[in-house]
Amino acid sequence: MADDLAMASGQPAAPLGGTPVPDRAGPASDGAGPIPALAARGITKHFPGVVANSQVEFEVLPGEIHALLGENGAGKTTLCNVMTGLYRPDEGYVEVGGEPVRFHSPRDAHEAGIFMVHQHFRLVQPLTVAENMILGWSHERGMWFSPHRVEREIAKVAERFRMPIDPRAKIWQLSVGEQQRVEILKALYRGARILILDEPTTVLTSQEVTQLFSTLREMTATGTSVVFISHKLPEVLAVSDRVTVLRAGRAVGTLRTADTDARSLAHMMVGRDIVLTRRRKAPGDHIGEAVLGLEDVSATGDLGTPALVGVSLRVRAGEIVGVAGVAGNGQRELAEVIAGERPATSGTVTIAGMPQRGTPWEAIDAGLGYVPEERIGVGVAPGMTIADNLILKSYREDGHGLILHARQALQNAAELIERFAIAARGPKTLARELSGGNIQRLLLARELSGHPRALIAASPTRGLDVAATDTVHRLLAQSAGDGVGVLLISEDLDEILDLSDRIAVMYRGRVVGVVDRDDADVDRIGLMMAGVGS
Amino acid sequence: MIRFVARENVPRWLDFVVPLASVVLAMVVAGIMLAATGHNPLTTYQHIVQASLTQPGALSQTLVSMTPLMFTGLAAAVAFRMRLWNIGGEGQLYWGAIGAAGAGLYFHSLPGWLLIPLMMAAGLLAGTLWAAIPGVLRAYLNTNEILTTLMLNYVAANVMYYLIFDSTSYWRDLTSPSAKVFPQGKNLPAAASWPAFQVGSLTIPFGLIVAVGLAVLLWGMIRATRYGFEMRVLADSPAAGKYAGIRTRRKILSLMAISGGIAGLGGASQVGDFSHVLDPRGLEQAGFGYTGIVVAALARYNPLAVVVTSFFIGMLVNAGFALQGPGFPIGLTGTMEGILLFCVLGAEIFTRHRLEIRLPHARPKTQIPAPPVAVGPARGETS
């Protein structure tokens, strides 16, 4: 193969794994402005029942951070998957450096210097950082690779971009932020000149976000281009040079970030004005007895280390208790212990007055609704239909005898699809065909229609767009209004402050303090989250 | 360059065309193999059709061949449907045969209408209990059921041989003149022979009717019952099943037991319908349990489709007996079975992928601007 020869013989990386397409529209080399490093020209991409991209035009200049803004399902990820060779466009083509190209696979895109860091990392957990970086890379042809050489080279790249990493660390030992750093370094190490980041900040703490942003600037200073996919307005405003807004598969416009503001971007994104901040009206009087109680609960994490240490917490009917904390301080384990998915090593959990022995079915029978952090594969069975997913918990009670009431389930699904505004073709649509926001609507539809006494919502808006986030917030507030005791676990402090009546702060497996909303002070909570004072 | 590209959406007609085309392909490939071994493929296929369908009595014989395969095929299909890899149908069938033969011998004075249900119950129970061993290990200790079920097949075979060859067990015939020459099992009383139904010239064994009824029942169970719903959830995402409050361990154990029970029933049918004696050699050579896995895989774990695929494999097995001779080793039909399985399962990739062919010379290089900064390893080094 010609490419391999070029690689092996020490040529600069020039070969491009793609065949030229007929020069139809003419590349943007007409003298006006700099040649874009990467461009999408009239990209149209259909999926069964949906137009994911329609005639999308998009350009990234060398050394620019270009944000791709849009709601979930607006077509951001699809566009990037087309530009990185994962999908082929139905119409239109991709240009690299002003030349039309046709990618047959991500490998072709890699050869052209285009790399994407996906929302879900593509790292092999038991392997080291160095091993992950060379994994599947055709540059390393032989049977053997020299770990020392690779480690040295990685250290060099890491230093250059000020992203410290231990090349010998195993992936599973790293935090999510560090894993992301590995993904970015992997791209840079393999010669990325255009880096596409899909919702890179969803998994990061605010400190890590700041660090990521300075890394990105470091990269663009050396001429690398960055495509930053996001639906978070403040981040887009903070980091990007230009913004392209996608709505319902169309590019609505490209603006210089300096010339715009959050309000007008939000308007472009949603197509209407939205209220960016809101406060739930205090429920005041109708707070009832405790529906969820933890008494001195301890539990261990996946690696056998203590994850919860003597946690005591009470949620009363009609109130929302927010659990704030930096990710990894026991929030996930807290939710799992209450839901009966993780055994408590000591202490008691009580749901609606029923002491729990720690099984999921007991918790469900006691009246616990649970929106798990991991929606696909836990909260929702992706290969099953909407109708099946909606009866995932209630199938045991409905009807009589052994038989499942399929028609009833379909009817029930049609109603819930309507009521919760799930965008789907029908009850028989597979859950995996839904966008993130609609999967969350599906989950909430099931949990809330089950009339829970207590509800755990774990990171319920993570990764959701503005409209879906709004729906989730409204539904949570509504169910608290209806007398459900809600435990809201979130890393988004604004969300917690907006919704909660009381806020519990977790640090290293302990509840380090519980404050009333009225006394809540962001700075104080921030310090508690960091383990300083209480 | 040829490569597979994942289809973004699967057209429905492919679900039918691909299996059919793969059977045709299998016939072509098997034809080449036949030709290479000096057999005319066309006349061989003609022989197969004659020996398994058109000759007088051939179809009835095919029904005989397919009956145990339908049991073991269903046993495998129902377990595999929930990603429970019970490949112990073989041993569970042996135990079913042991149980049914034991019941038939022990209750020899009872009339047939009582004795036959007792044999079925004994076969079912024996298979269930045998499958419960790996079921418990999997459910409570998370032991790999592929290994345990496979190993237990050999244990079951040894138990069966022990009963007839190496002991003076209840199953062994110690009195008849022929048994003094060669060890053999006791013959079951006439009342223990399962009935067969005559439709025109066709003989339908009772076991076949039971198996077809079972296939419909299992199909309905997976589709329309709560139990089947739980199976489908756990097949799709075990974590979602746990989250939804499904008692996963019970489900694994009970499904394993159901699967083993079906295989055991197959063993009972083999004794009651056909052999009327516990015959370790015959059962082991037939390998019904392993062939059942092929039947289930061809049916894509759909119980109704098992009826069709077991018929198909039954035809091949039956034709194999007829073709077998000095010029036609029995291994050849086994090879054809293998080719069929390979083609049908291998072709599944075509339902979800499409083949893309591009020629290497159609890839001229396009120059792109040199990297603004050379990041990456030194390229001079070769591995």
mmCIF file of C-alpha atoms in Angstrom, chain A residues 72 370-376 379-380 390 420-423 431 434-448 456-465 468-469 471-473 475-476 488-489 495, chain B residues 243:
data_model
loop_
_atom_site.group_PDB
_atom_site.id
_atom_site.type_symbol
_atom_site.label_atom_id
_atom_site.label_comp_id
_atom_site.label_asym_id
_atom_site.label_seq_id
_atom_site.Cartn_x
_atom_site.Cartn_y
_atom_site.Cartn_z
ATOM 1 C CA ASN A 72 -29.460 17.035 21.356
ATOM 2 C CA TYR A 370 -34.944 5.699 40.094
ATOM 3 C CA VAL A 371 -33.457 7.598 37.206
ATOM 4 C CA PRO A 372 -29.976 6.081 37.034
ATOM 5 C CA GLU A 373 -26.926 7.946 35.922
ATOM 6 C CA GLU A 374 -26.356 5.416 33.190
ATOM 7 C CA ARG A 375 -29.472 5.566 31.082
ATOM 8 C CA ILE A 376 -28.645 3.293 28.175
ATOM 9 C CA GLY A 379 -32.283 2.612 32.881
ATOM 10 C CA VAL A 380 -33.349 1.600 29.423
ATOM 11 C CA LEU A 390 -42.214 1.585 29.605
ATOM 12 C CA PHE A 420 -44.118 13.256 27.914
ATOM 13 C CA ALA A 421 -43.512 14.524 24.381
ATOM 14 C CA ILE A 422 -41.129 11.725 23.422
ATOM 15 C CA ALA A 423 -40.076 12.317 19.829
ATOM 16 C CA ALA A 431 -35.074 2.722 22.469
ATOM 17 C CA LEU A 434 -33.924 7.722 20.359
ATOM 18 C CA SER A 435 -31.769 10.755 21.042
ATOM 19 C CA GLY A 436 -30.373 11.329 24.529
ATOM 20 C CA GLY A 437 -33.084 13.754 25.563
ATOM 21 C CA ASN A 438 -35.840 11.444 24.436
ATOM 22 C CA ILE A 439 -34.300 8.497 26.232
ATOM 23 C CA GLN A 440 -34.420 10.546 29.403
ATOM 24 C CA ARG A 441 -38.041 11.497 28.728
ATOM 25 C CA LEU A 442 -38.811 7.808 28.247
ATOM 26 C CA LEU A 443 -37.129 6.980 31.540
ATOM 27 C CA LEU A 444 -38.943 9.717 33.427
ATOM 28 C CA ALA A 445 -42.220 8.757 31.805
ATOM 29 C CA ARG A 446 -41.855 5.240 33.180
ATOM 30 C CA GLU A 447 -40.624 6.229 36.631
ATOM 31 C CA LEU A 448 -43.189 8.977 37.188
ATOM 32 C CA ILE A 456 -33.768 9.282 42.953
ATOM 33 C CA ALA A 457 -32.601 11.313 39.984
ATOM 34 C CA ALA A 458 -28.903 10.776 39.322
ATOM 35 C CA SER A 459 -27.367 13.339 36.972
ATOM 36 C CA PRO A 460 -30.756 13.608 35.280
ATOM 37 C CA THR A 461 -29.760 16.338 32.841
ATOM 38 C CA ARG A 462 -26.211 15.331 32.047
ATOM 39 C CA GLY A 463 -25.679 15.584 28.332
ATOM 40 C CA LEU A 464 -29.160 16.937 27.665
ATOM 41 C CA ASP A 465 -29.949 20.029 25.649
ATOM 42 C CA ALA A 468 -34.818 18.528 27.509
ATOM 43 C CA THR A 469 -33.127 19.887 30.640
ATOM 44 C CA THR A 471 -38.507 19.347 30.762
ATOM 45 C CA VAL A 472 -36.606 17.282 33.318
ATOM 46 C CA HIS A 473 -36.495 20.165 35.783
ATOM 47 C CA LEU A 475 -41.051 17.168 35.860
ATOM 48 C CA LEU A 476 -38.924 16.903 38.994
ATOM 49 C CA LEU A 488 -31.491 14.938 43.169
ATOM 50 C CA ILE A 489 -27.881 13.918 42.658
ATOM 51 C CA GLU A 495 -29.255 22.837 38.889
ATOM 52 C CA TYR B 243 -32.307 -2.361 37.704
#
